[in-house]
Short mmCIF file of C-alpha atoms in Angstrom, two decimals:
data_model
loop_
_atom_site.label_atom_id
_atom_site.label_comp_id
_atom_site.label_asym_id
_atom_site.label_seq_id
_atom_site.Cartn_x
_atom_site.Cartn_y
_atom_site.Cartn_z
CA UNK C 1 -20.20 4.00 -14.97
CA UNK C 2 -17.48 6.24 -15.82
CA UNK C 3 -14.59 8.41 -14.70
CA UNK C 4 -14.21 12.36 -14.57
CA UNK C 5 -10.66 14.25 -15.07
CA UNK C 6 -10.23 17.23 -13.17
CA UNK C 7 -7.29 19.07 -11.76
CA UNK C 8 -6.86 19.68 -8.14
CA UNK C 9 -4.09 21.45 -7.42
CA UNK C 10 -0.60 22.47 -7.77
CA UNK C 11 2.55 22.24 -6.53
CA UNK C 12 6.20 24.22 -8.47
CA UNK C 13 4.22 24.16 -11.73
CA UNK C 14 3.42 20.66 -11.72
CA UNK C 15 -0.62 19.84 -11.95
CA UNK C 16 -2.28 17.15 -9.39
CA UNK C 17 -4.78 15.68 -10.56
CA UNK C 18 -8.20 14.86 -9.06
CA UNK C 19 -10.11 11.31 -10.58
CA UNK C 20 -14.29 10.13 -9.72
CA UNK C 21 -14.93 6.90 -10.70
CA UNK C 22 -18.46 6.45 -10.50
CA UNK C 23 -19.56 2.56 -10.61
CA UNK C 24 -21.84 0.51 -9.71
CA UNK C 25 -24.73 1.30 -6.19
CA UNK C 26 -24.30 4.14 -5.80
CA UNK C 27 -20.34 3.55 -4.74
CA UNK C 28 -17.74 6.74 -5.93
CA UNK C 29 -14.28 6.80 -6.15
CA UNK C 30 -11.98 9.86 -6.15
CA UNK C 31 -7.61 9.02 -6.05
CA UNK C 32 -5.05 12.75 -6.05
CA UNK C 33 -2.43 11.89 -8.05
CA UNK C 34 0.03 13.61 -5.39
CA UNK C 35 -0.04 10.97 -3.40
CA UNK C 36 -1.91 8.37 -4.96
CA UNK C 37 -4.53 9.19 -2.91
CA UNK C 38 -7.88 8.58 -1.86
CA UNK C 39 -9.89 11.65 -0.82
CA UNK C 40 -13.12 9.92 -1.06
CA UNK C 41 -15.01 6.78 -0.97
CA UNK C 42 -18.84 7.64 -1.09
CA UNK C 43 -21.61 4.18 -0.61
CA UNK C 44 -25.68 4.72 0.49
CA UNK C 45 -26.39 4.21 3.86
CA UNK C 46 -29.82 1.65 5.29
CA UNK C 47 -32.02 4.43 3.71
CA UNK C 48 -29.59 5.39 0.55
CA UNK C 49 -28.34 8.56 1.16
CA UNK C 50 -24.83 8.34 0.04
CA UNK C 51 -21.63 9.62 2.25
CA UNK C 52 -18.35 9.52 2.37
CA UNK C 53 -16.63 6.01 4.62
CA UNK C 54 -13.45 7.67 3.93
CA UNK C 55 -11.32 11.02 5.48
CA UNK C 56 -10.94 13.20 3.44
CA UNK C 57 -9.98 16.94 2.22
CA UNK C 58 -11.05 18.98 -0.19
CA UNK C 59 -8.24 20.68 -1.22
CA UNK C 60 -4.60 20.09 -1.90
CA UNK C 61 -3.09 22.03 0.93
CA UNK C 62 -4.09 19.86 4.12
CA UNK C 63 -2.00 16.43 1.65
CA UNK C 64 0.92 18.89 1.88
CA UNK C 65 1.59 18.40 5.68
CA UNK C 66 0.39 15.33 5.72
CA UNK C 67 1.58 13.38 9.22
CA UNK C 68 -1.44 11.38 10.07
CA UNK C 69 -0.34 9.36 5.77
CA UNK C 70 -4.81 9.78 5.24
CA UNK C 71 -5.33 8.20 2.05
CA UNK C 72 -2.01 7.74 0.74
CA UNK C 73 0.13 5.05 -1.13
CA UNK C 74 2.29 3.94 1.46
CA UNK C 75 5.55 2.92 -0.11
CA UNK C 76 8.02 1.18 -0.90
CA UNK C 77 7.94 -0.23 2.90
CA UNK C 78 4.84 0.42 4.40
CA UNK C 79 4.92 0.45 8.46
CA UNK C 80 7.94 0.73 10.69
CA UNK C 81 11.33 -0.75 10.20
CA UNK C 82 13.38 -0.95 13.27
CA UNK C 83 16.31 1.80 13.39
CA UNK C 84 16.35 1.98 9.67
CA UNK C 85 18.44 -0.63 8.94
CA UNK C 86 18.54 -4.50 7.45
CA UNK C 87 20.69 -6.47 6.25
CA UNK C 88 20.17 -7.56 2.20
CA UNK C 89 22.58 -9.95 0.25
CA UNK C 90 25.69 -9.45 2.54
CA UNK C 91 25.00 -5.36 1.85
CA UNK C 92 23.70 -3.06 4.68
CA UNK C 93 20.69 -0.86 3.54
CA UNK C 94 21.24 2.29 5.40
CA UNK C 95 17.31 3.97 5.38
CA UNK C 96 15.60 7.51 6.29
CA UNK C 97 15.25 7.35 10.04
CA UNK C 98 11.61 9.55 10.29
CA UNK C 99 10.54 7.70 12.69
CA UNK C 100 12.12 8.78 15.98
CA UNK C 101 15.40 6.19 15.53
CA UNK C 102 13.27 4.18 12.93
CA UNK C 103 11.77 4.13 9.67
CA UNK C 104 8.49 4.18 8.66
CA UNK C 105 6.22 4.19 5.49
CA UNK C 106 9.09 4.71 3.57
CA UNK C 107 10.61 7.55 5.23
CA UNK C 108 11.30 11.29 4.61
CA UNK C 109 10.12 11.47 1.16
CA UNK C 110 8.11 7.67 0.37
CA UNK C 111 5.09 7.23 -2.35
CA UNK C 112 2.65 9.60 -0.23
CA UNK C 113 4.89 12.90 -0.95
CA UNK C 114 5.10 12.35 -4.71
CA UNK C 115 3.31 13.06 -8.08
CA UNK C 116 1.92 9.79 -9.94
CA UNK C 117 1.37 9.58 -13.29
CA UNK C 118 -2.02 8.49 -14.16
CA UNK C 119 -3.92 6.86 -16.67
CA UNK C 120 -7.76 5.49 -16.86
CA UNK C 121 -7.93 2.60 -18.09
CA UNK C 122 -9.57 2.83 -21.35
CA UNK C 123 -10.93 -0.94 -22.39
CA UNK C 124 -11.32 -1.41 -18.95
CA UNK C 125 -15.53 -3.30 -17.70
CA UNK C 126 -15.15 -1.39 -14.74
CA UNK C 127 -13.87 2.29 -13.99
CA UNK C 128 -10.38 1.81 -13.66
CA UNK C 129 -7.53 4.30 -12.80
CA UNK C 130 -3.83 2.95 -13.14
CA UNK C 131 -1.45 5.18 -11.07
CA UNK C 132 2.54 4.16 -11.70
CA UNK C 133 6.39 5.19 -10.33
CA UNK C 134 8.96 5.01 -10.60
CA UNK C 135 11.87 4.98 -7.24
CA UNK C 136 15.03 5.84 -8.27
CA UNK C 137 17.75 4.07 -7.14
CA UNK C 138 18.88 4.87 -3.56
CA UNK C 139 15.90 6.67 -2.79
CA UNK C 140 15.16 7.03 0.79
CA UNK C 141 18.42 4.22 0.82
CA UNK C 142 16.76 2.04 -0.50
CA UNK C 143 18.56 -0.43 -3.75
CA UNK C 144 17.13 -0.91 -7.05
CA UNK C 145 15.32 1.27 -9.20
CA UNK C 146 11.42 0.02 -8.79
CA UNK C 147 8.50 0.15 -11.21
CA UNK C 148 5.48 0.10 -9.74
CA UNK C 149 1.80 0.34 -10.60
CA UNK C 150 -1.65 0.77 -8.54
CA UNK C 151 -4.54 -0.07 -10.45
CA UNK C 152 -8.09 1.64 -8.25
CA UNK C 153 -11.22 -0.12 -9.84
CA UNK C 154 -14.94 0.12 -9.18
CA UNK C 155 -15.87 -3.13 -9.33
CA UNK C 156 -19.45 -3.96 -10.97
CA UNK C 157 -20.54 -5.22 -6.83
CA UNK C 158 -20.04 -2.81 -5.55
CA UNK C 159 -16.60 -3.04 -4.46
CA UNK C 160 -12.85 -0.66 -4.49
CA UNK C 161 -10.16 -2.75 -5.64
CA UNK C 162 -6.97 -2.60 -4.98
CA UNK C 163 -4.35 -3.90 -7.28
CA UNK C 164 -0.48 -3.47 -6.69
CA UNK C 165 2.53 -4.30 -9.37
CA UNK C 166 6.21 -3.45 -8.90
CA UNK C 167 9.23 -4.93 -10.38
CA UNK C 168 12.83 -3.91 -9.62
CA UNK C 169 16.29 -4.10 -10.96
CA UNK C 170 17.78 -5.41 -8.01
CA UNK C 171 17.18 -7.73 -5.18
CA UNK C 172 15.08 -5.00 -2.24
CA UNK C 173 12.84 -5.33 -0.17
CA UNK C 174 8.90 -4.15 -1.15
CA UNK C 175 5.77 -3.83 1.23
CA UNK C 176 2.47 -2.01 -0.81
CA UNK C 177 -0.47 -0.49 1.37
CA UNK C 178 -3.05 2.47 1.04
CA UNK C 179 -3.10 4.40 4.48
CA UNK C 180 -7.39 5.34 3.48
CA UNK C 181 -8.61 6.62 6.99
CA UNK C 182 -12.44 4.93 8.25
CA UNK C 183 -15.13 6.06 9.58
CA UNK C 184 -18.56 3.93 7.82
CA UNK C 185 -20.70 6.92 9.37
CA UNK C 186 -18.52 10.20 8.64
CA UNK C 187 -18.65 11.65 11.71
CA UNK C 188 -18.14 11.23 15.38
CA UNK C 189 -15.12 8.22 16.20
CA UNK C 190 -15.13 4.66 15.46
CA UNK C 191 -15.77 3.64 19.35
CA UNK C 192 -18.75 1.68 18.24
CA UNK C 193 -17.49 0.58 15.58
CA UNK C 194 -17.79 -3.36 15.77
CA UNK C 195 -15.23 -5.21 13.51
CA UNK C 196 -13.54 -8.49 13.23
CA UNK C 197 -10.74 -10.18 12.15
CA UNK C 198 -10.24 -12.77 10.57
CA UNK C 199 -7.05 -13.43 12.32
CA UNK C 200 -5.87 -15.51 15.32
CA UNK C 201 -2.64 -14.60 15.78
CA UNK C 202 -0.90 -11.32 16.38
CA UNK C 203 1.82 -9.55 16.57
CA UNK C 204 3.20 -8.30 19.71
CA UNK C 205 5.10 -4.72 19.80
CA UNK C 206 7.81 -3.30 22.70
CA UNK C 207 7.44 0.35 23.32
CA UNK C 208 8.19 2.22 19.64
CA UNK C 209 5.58 -0.08 17.98
CA UNK C 210 8.60 -2.90 16.52
CA UNK C 211 7.72 -5.83 16.76
CA UNK C 212 8.86 -8.67 18.54
CA UNK C 213 8.91 -11.01 16.30
CA UNK C 214 6.98 -13.25 18.22
CA UNK C 215 3.49 -14.69 17.06
CA UNK C 216 1.11 -14.49 19.78
CA UNK C 217 -3.03 -16.04 19.42
CA UNK C 218 -4.84 -13.72 19.93
CA UNK C 219 -7.05 -16.23 22.12
CA UNK C 220 -7.89 -14.23 25.97
CA UNK C 221 -6.29 -11.33 25.05
CA UNK C 222 -7.71 -7.58 23.87
CA UNK C 223 -6.61 -8.07 20.72
CA UNK C 224 -9.38 -10.75 19.69
CA UNK C 225 -11.37 -9.62 17.51
CA UNK C 226 -11.96 -13.44 16.44
CA UNK C 227 -15.49 -12.17 17.07
CA UNK C 228 -17.45 -9.19 15.95
CA UNK C 229 -16.30 -6.61 19.33
CA UNK C 230 -17.17 -3.51 18.92
CA UNK C 231 -13.48 -1.30 18.65
CA UNK C 232 -13.98 0.89 22.36
CA UNK C 233 -15.21 -2.52 24.15
CA UNK C 234 -11.79 -2.84 25.75
CA UNK C 235 -9.34 0.19 24.51
CA UNK C 236 -9.43 1.40 27.56
CA UNK C 237 -7.93 -1.57 29.42
CA UNK C 238 -4.45 -0.87 31.41
CA UNK C 239 -3.26 -3.35 29.28
CA UNK C 240 0.90 -2.80 27.90
CA UNK C 241 0.16 -3.65 24.46
CA UNK C 242 -2.46 -0.72 24.40
CA UNK C 243 -0.28 1.63 26.62
CA UNK C 244 2.97 0.96 23.59
CA UNK C 245 0.12 1.63 21.34
CA UNK C 246 0.04 4.89 22.73
CA UNK C 247 -3.74 4.60 23.26
CA UNK C 248 -5.52 2.48 20.75
CA UNK C 249 -4.87 -0.73 18.53
CA UNK C 250 -1.69 0.34 16.22
CA UNK C 251 -0.64 -3.79 15.56
CA UNK C 252 -0.44 -6.46 12.79
CA UNK C 253 -2.99 -8.61 13.18
CA UNK C 254 -1.87 -12.51 10.86
CA UNK C 255 -4.39 -13.10 9.14
CA UNK C 256 -5.72 -16.82 8.73
CA UNK C 257 -5.55 -19.02 5.67
CA UNK C 258 -2.29 -19.08 2.68
CA UNK C 259 -0.83 -16.10 1.99
CA UNK C 260 -1.67 -14.37 -2.12
CA UNK C 261 -4.65 -16.05 -2.44
CA UNK C 262 -8.00 -13.28 -1.62
CA UNK C 263 -9.53 -14.52 2.09
CA UNK C 264 -11.89 -12.47 4.03
CA UNK C 265 -9.09 -10.29 6.18
CA UNK C 266 -11.60 -8.26 8.36
CA UNK C 267 -15.38 -6.64 8.40
CA UNK C 268 -16.22 -3.28 9.73
CA UNK C 269 -19.87 -2.71 10.66
CA UNK C 270 -21.73 0.85 11.70
CA UNK C 271 -24.72 -0.13 13.89
CA UNK C 272 -25.75 3.94 12.95
CA UNK C 273 -25.58 3.81 9.41
CA UNK C 274 -25.80 -0.07 8.90
CA UNK C 275 -23.36 0.76 6.22
CA UNK C 276 -21.07 -2.77 6.16
CA UNK C 277 -17.28 -2.44 5.22
CA UNK C 278 -15.16 -6.02 4.09
CA UNK C 279 -11.84 -6.35 4.08
CA UNK C 280 -10.30 -9.47 1.58
CA UNK C 281 -6.95 -9.29 0.57
CA UNK C 282 -3.66 -11.29 -0.59
CA UNK C 283 -1.37 -9.84 1.63
CA UNK C 284 -0.57 -11.83 4.61
CA UNK C 285 -1.35 -9.47 7.43
CA UNK C 286 -3.56 -6.30 8.26
CA UNK C 287 -3.20 -3.22 10.65
CA UNK C 288 -5.42 -1.66 12.48
CA UNK C 289 -4.54 1.33 13.69
CA UNK C 290 -7.95 3.58 16.11
CA UNK C 291 -5.93 6.87 15.21
CA UNK C 292 -4.53 7.35 18.53
CA UNK C 293 -1.82 10.40 17.62
CA UNK C 294 -5.30 12.16 15.70
CA UNK C 295 -5.30 15.31 18.47
CA UNK C 296 -7.30 17.89 16.96
CA UNK C 297 -5.64 19.35 14.38
CA UNK C 298 -7.28 18.81 11.38
CA UNK C 299 -10.46 19.20 10.37
CA UNK C 300 -11.99 17.54 7.38
CA UNK C 301 -14.64 17.92 4.96
CA UNK C 302 -18.01 17.82 6.42
CA UNK C 303 -16.80 19.51 9.60
CA UNK C 304 -15.37 15.98 10.48
CA UNK C 305 -12.65 16.65 13.41
CA UNK C 306 -9.80 14.63 13.40
CA UNK C 307 -9.56 13.99 17.57
CA UNK C 308 -7.92 10.74 19.03
CA UNK C 309 -10.65 7.97 17.52
CA UNK C 310 -12.24 9.58 14.93
CA UNK C 311 -11.49 7.13 12.16
CA UNK C 312 -9.45 4.53 11.77
CA UNK C 313 -7.28 2.49 9.63
CA UNK C 314 -7.38 -1.01 7.59
CA UNK C 315 -3.92 -1.17 6.25
CA UNK C 316 -3.67 -4.72 4.50
CA UNK C 317 0.29 -5.02 4.29
CA UNK C 318 3.45 -7.58 5.14
CA UNK C 319 4.49 -8.28 8.48
CA UNK C 320 6.39 -5.15 9.44
CA UNK C 321 10.24 -4.83 10.01
CA UNK C 322 9.89 -7.90 7.68
CA UNK C 323 13.52 -7.85 6.29
CA UNK C 324 15.10 -8.43 10.46
CA UNK C 325 13.52 -11.40 11.01
CA UNK C 326 13.55 -14.12 8.81
CA UNK C 327 10.78 -16.20 10.26
CA UNK C 328 8.19 -13.70 9.05
CA UNK C 329 7.30 -13.93 5.41
CA UNK C 330 9.53 -12.30 2.94
CA UNK C 331 9.91 -9.24 1.64
CA UNK C 332 12.37 -10.58 -0.51
CA UNK C 333 11.83 -8.75 -4.45
CA UNK C 334 14.39 -9.79 -6.75
CA UNK C 335 15.14 -8.78 -10.67
CA UNK C 336 12.31 -11.50 -13.16
CA UNK C 337 10.25 -11.71 -10.19
CA UNK C 338 6.61 -9.49 -10.13
CA UNK C 339 5.93 -8.95 -6.48
CA UNK C 340 1.68 -8.56 -6.89
CA UNK C 341 -0.91 -7.85 -3.96
CA UNK C 342 -4.50 -6.93 -4.17
CA UNK C 343 -6.88 -6.24 -1.44
CA UNK C 344 -10.47 -5.11 -1.55
CA UNK C 345 -13.23 -2.84 0.37
CA UNK C 346 -16.30 -4.73 -0.28
CA UNK C 347 -19.25 -2.20 1.05
CA UNK C 348 -22.59 -2.51 1.66
CA UNK C 349 -25.49 -1.34 4.03
CA UNK C 350 -28.47 -3.25 5.36
#
């Protein structure tokens, strides 16, 4: 097990570095300091052949124009906040509106567009990389100086673990995630991948993908992944929620069990390669996005053209627009408190 450190390019004279973490069971992860981005995650298939299971690029320029947030760390607030506004402690906070009328993934210059400070954790029993960033008071409209630390670890069991931490000097809201795009075959599309979501409820959205506030049971709907189901099995159904998702899934599911405890959120299996991805998290929700807006204009590593449904995201997070829905789990962070969440991506093959 090891960590390799090397330059990956530069922005305005500032070096962007790439770290390669090599762990057990043939699993390897690569992270760059620009956006804290996961640029590669390699694991063996059923025949022992290593392959990349996330979308990534071999050079820096594609990440500098990355409207799909491929592989990036997302903050201060993952997903959408309606109209870029919310009330907090008697104050109205106005955020950057970078997605039509709404705020998306932290704003015009979110955590995905900054260079993080990186430190390999030398005394860790497993390959681990800590990334840190100080988000200043008022950045993208958010109150408070927010100190953020994200640690990527390759575990002895063959998993990529992501630990998120944050503290603030002023009451604010926080919702952090990683925006990796998975394709367990490494090519083609993900419509034949079989998904199981450990969630009996989801959040319906309106035509602009803002949650309506309802928490709806999945039973009897196209959102029911409580048993393993091919992604493409119902994706072309004439359903209001799929239409709102622009021809696919772009929704948050409410993970069964108690938020704050590490529990199963999703299982993704690829019959072609034999690879399985198990997702565990302490977050209350998981957002499945099936790459509905990928339009073929980008080509990833190994010539993988990123057309519609070329890959999917399993974003563990708090619920979208939580600051405007008091009955959703709170995303408020006060001084003296610690924001702490963990997500584990465990890879196996059979």
